[in-house]
Amino acid sequence: MLIKILYSLMFPTFLVVPFLYKNKRPAMLVFYRNMAMSFAFRKVYTKMLLLFLLAFHFYHLTIFQNHYDLIPSSVLCFAMFSHSLCERFIYFLQDCRVLWVGMVLSLTCLFIPHFMPLGFSIGVLLCGTVFYPSRLLRDLMLLTECAYRPDCYEDLLELSELYFRWDESGNSMLQESERERKHVFNEEIEDAEFEEIGHEQDEV
């Protein structure tokens, strides 16, 4: 009886996603910061998704006693044991068109009895994709001038804006940031040259 209750409670978890998506409460800002800055935190995040799916598979097998229905979704679970493979798949899903196709596929499988576990597993992975930091933010974190201050509220807000920036225009932002850094570097070189010339004139 307890397993049936836990199994039934897994499906309403999808209803929480709209309330947490792009939420800027302090707790969610801390979550965005940790996900963007900590590799260990991201690894724990993917393992929690895997643990959730494994629990679902156990409940489903205990109730329906049909292991053939779990074969397609089990392949997805085995792939998620590798964090690097899971992360690459998540970034593949972080495209609006791919995400919509995945949502349609997940909903379709939910209404086909033998593919219901696969539809649920795809839905969990899509929800996990929504709350994974964008590739743009990960690339910006590698730049020296993008050192976010963990305790600064303004920096956390800026980080939360880039967290869900999935479009490919991020490449242009990176190039613009590189150009600004080179411009500042050239200005510093020119200032140093002017100072050196000034010292030489004073000596003369």
XYZ file of C-alpha atoms in Angstrom:
204
model
C 0.000 0.000 0.000
C 2.841 2.377 0.881
C 4.562 1.706 -2.440
C 1.362 2.539 -4.320
C 1.074 5.839 -2.456
C 4.699 6.756 -3.184
C 4.223 5.762 -6.820
C 1.148 7.992 -7.107
C 2.970 10.935 -5.512
C 5.705 10.877 -8.154
C 3.474 12.160 -10.940
C 2.380 15.435 -9.250
C 6.052 16.438 -8.903
C 5.848 17.811 -12.466
C 3.409 20.446 -11.207
C 6.167 22.041 -9.121
C 8.261 22.964 -12.172
C 6.222 26.040 -13.301
C 6.486 27.559 -9.807
C 10.278 27.156 -9.641
C 11.148 28.044 -13.250
C 13.027 31.383 -13.342
C 12.156 31.882 -9.682
C 14.327 34.575 -8.063
C 13.741 33.831 -4.417
C 16.933 33.745 -2.294
C 16.901 29.953 -2.023
C 16.690 29.536 -5.816
C 19.409 32.150 -6.374
C 21.698 30.138 -4.112
C 20.779 27.030 -6.115
C 21.677 28.789 -9.393
C 24.990 29.937 -7.929
C 25.946 26.481 -6.714
C 24.961 24.828 -9.970
C 26.968 27.338 -12.020
C 30.106 27.346 -9.876
C 30.402 23.820 -8.482
C 31.105 20.714 -10.549
C 30.362 18.521 -7.522
C 26.949 20.176 -7.107
C 26.066 19.508 -10.758
C 27.198 15.908 -10.418
C 25.023 15.419 -7.330
C 22.134 16.990 -9.253
C 22.359 14.457 -12.106
C 22.698 11.610 -9.609
C 19.544 12.782 -7.807
C 17.667 12.655 -11.116
C 18.965 9.127 -11.627
C 17.981 8.111 -8.086
C 14.469 9.474 -8.650
C 14.113 7.424 -11.836
C 15.455 4.275 -10.200
C 12.899 4.653 -7.399
C 10.152 5.046 -10.007
C 11.308 1.887 -11.800
C 11.287 -0.044 -8.530
C 7.763 1.097 -7.639
C 6.478 0.402 -11.146
C 7.959 -3.095 -11.211
C 6.611 -3.889 -7.744
C 3.066 -2.827 -8.649
C 2.670 -4.053 -12.234
C 5.128 -6.995 -12.247
C 6.019 -6.364 -15.899
C 9.713 -5.843 -16.485
C 9.407 -5.651 -20.286
C 7.837 -2.183 -20.031
C 10.944 -0.928 -18.233
C 13.501 -1.961 -20.857
C 13.445 1.276 -22.953
C 13.565 3.558 -19.919
C 16.240 1.401 -18.272
C 18.559 2.156 -21.190
C 18.149 5.858 -20.408
C 18.900 5.225 -16.730
C 22.069 3.281 -17.540
C 23.271 6.170 -19.711
C 22.704 8.600 -16.834
C 25.223 6.754 -14.656
C 27.889 8.646 -16.616
C 27.807 12.313 -15.601
C 29.604 13.520 -18.736
C 27.206 11.624 -21.001
C 24.200 12.858 -19.041
C 25.470 16.454 -19.232
C 25.989 16.256 -23.000
C 22.465 14.933 -23.408
C 21.090 17.737 -21.229
C 22.839 20.375 -23.332
C 21.438 18.693 -26.433
C 17.961 19.100 -24.950
C 18.616 22.769 -24.126
C 17.312 23.811 -27.499
C 13.762 25.098 -27.736
C 12.841 22.919 -30.723
C 14.404 19.777 -29.256
C 12.758 20.501 -25.908
C 9.318 20.826 -27.497
C 9.797 17.589 -29.437
C 10.821 15.880 -26.200
C 7.733 17.192 -24.422
C 5.428 15.921 -27.179
C 7.186 12.541 -27.153
C 6.918 12.308 -23.366
C 3.189 13.134 -23.345
C 2.549 10.683 -26.169
C 4.322 7.854 -24.349
C 2.373 8.561 -21.156
C -0.869 7.641 -22.931
C 0.558 4.388 -24.355
C 0.448 1.788 -21.558
C 3.629 -0.116 -22.414
C 5.628 3.088 -22.992
C 4.418 4.953 -19.915
C 7.698 4.394 -17.954
C 9.662 5.760 -20.916
C 7.435 8.829 -21.101
C 7.852 9.442 -17.387
C 11.646 9.057 -17.629
C 11.840 11.501 -20.543
C 9.688 13.960 -18.592
C 11.987 13.772 -15.553
C 15.027 14.358 -17.760
C 13.317 17.344 -19.422
C 12.525 18.848 -16.020
C 16.152 18.306 -15.017
C 17.257 20.026 -18.215
C 15.212 23.123 -17.415
C 17.092 23.687 -14.139
C 20.585 22.946 -15.480
C 22.871 25.959 -16.127
C 23.126 27.041 -19.741
C 26.273 26.501 -21.761
C 26.558 30.287 -22.166
C 26.792 30.767 -18.406
C 29.334 27.975 -18.091
C 31.506 29.604 -20.775
C 31.222 33.055 -19.198
C 32.284 31.662 -15.833
C 35.598 30.684 -17.426
C 36.434 34.288 -18.305
C 38.540 36.155 -15.778
C 36.385 39.270 -15.819
C 33.242 37.272 -14.988
C 34.138 36.492 -11.394
C 30.746 36.645 -9.727
C 30.642 37.579 -6.072
C 28.676 34.860 -4.265
C 27.308 37.231 -1.615
C 26.326 40.070 -3.972
C 22.581 40.107 -4.706
C 23.029 42.016 -7.994
C 25.521 39.448 -9.250
C 23.166 36.621 -8.332
C 20.363 38.290 -10.279
C 22.597 38.664 -13.323
C 23.647 35.049 -12.969
C 19.996 33.952 -12.838
C 19.307 35.806 -16.106
C 22.128 33.968 -17.887
C 21.160 30.670 -16.257
C 18.269 30.127 -18.681
C 19.897 31.705 -21.768
C 19.891 28.709 -24.093
C 20.058 30.479 -27.458
C 23.131 30.306 -29.656
C 23.604 34.085 -29.508
C 25.817 33.423 -26.524
C 28.764 33.018 -28.903
C 28.473 36.648 -29.944
C 28.376 37.679 -26.292
C 31.560 35.753 -25.633
C 33.235 37.372 -28.641
C 32.106 40.822 -27.497
C 33.459 40.135 -24.031
C 36.785 39.040 -25.509
C 36.946 42.219 -27.604
C 36.293 44.356 -24.527
C 39.051 42.579 -22.636
C 41.501 43.095 -25.520
C 40.469 46.771 -25.741
C 41.155 47.309 -22.046
C 44.478 45.485 -22.382
C 45.527 47.705 -25.321
C 44.613 50.823 -23.360
C 46.784 49.661 -20.465
C 49.699 49.116 -22.861
C 49.242 52.602 -24.332
C 49.134 54.169 -20.868
C 52.322 52.341 -19.918
C 54.043 53.577 -23.106
C 52.987 57.178 -22.431
C 54.336 56.949 -18.891
C 57.623 55.560 -20.150
C 57.925 58.377 -22.723
C 57.155 60.923 -20.006
C 59.895 59.535 -17.773
C 62.402 59.675 -20.652
C 61.521 63.322 -21.367
C 61.937 64.210 -17.686
C 65.380 62.609 -17.639
C 66.407 64.568 -20.718
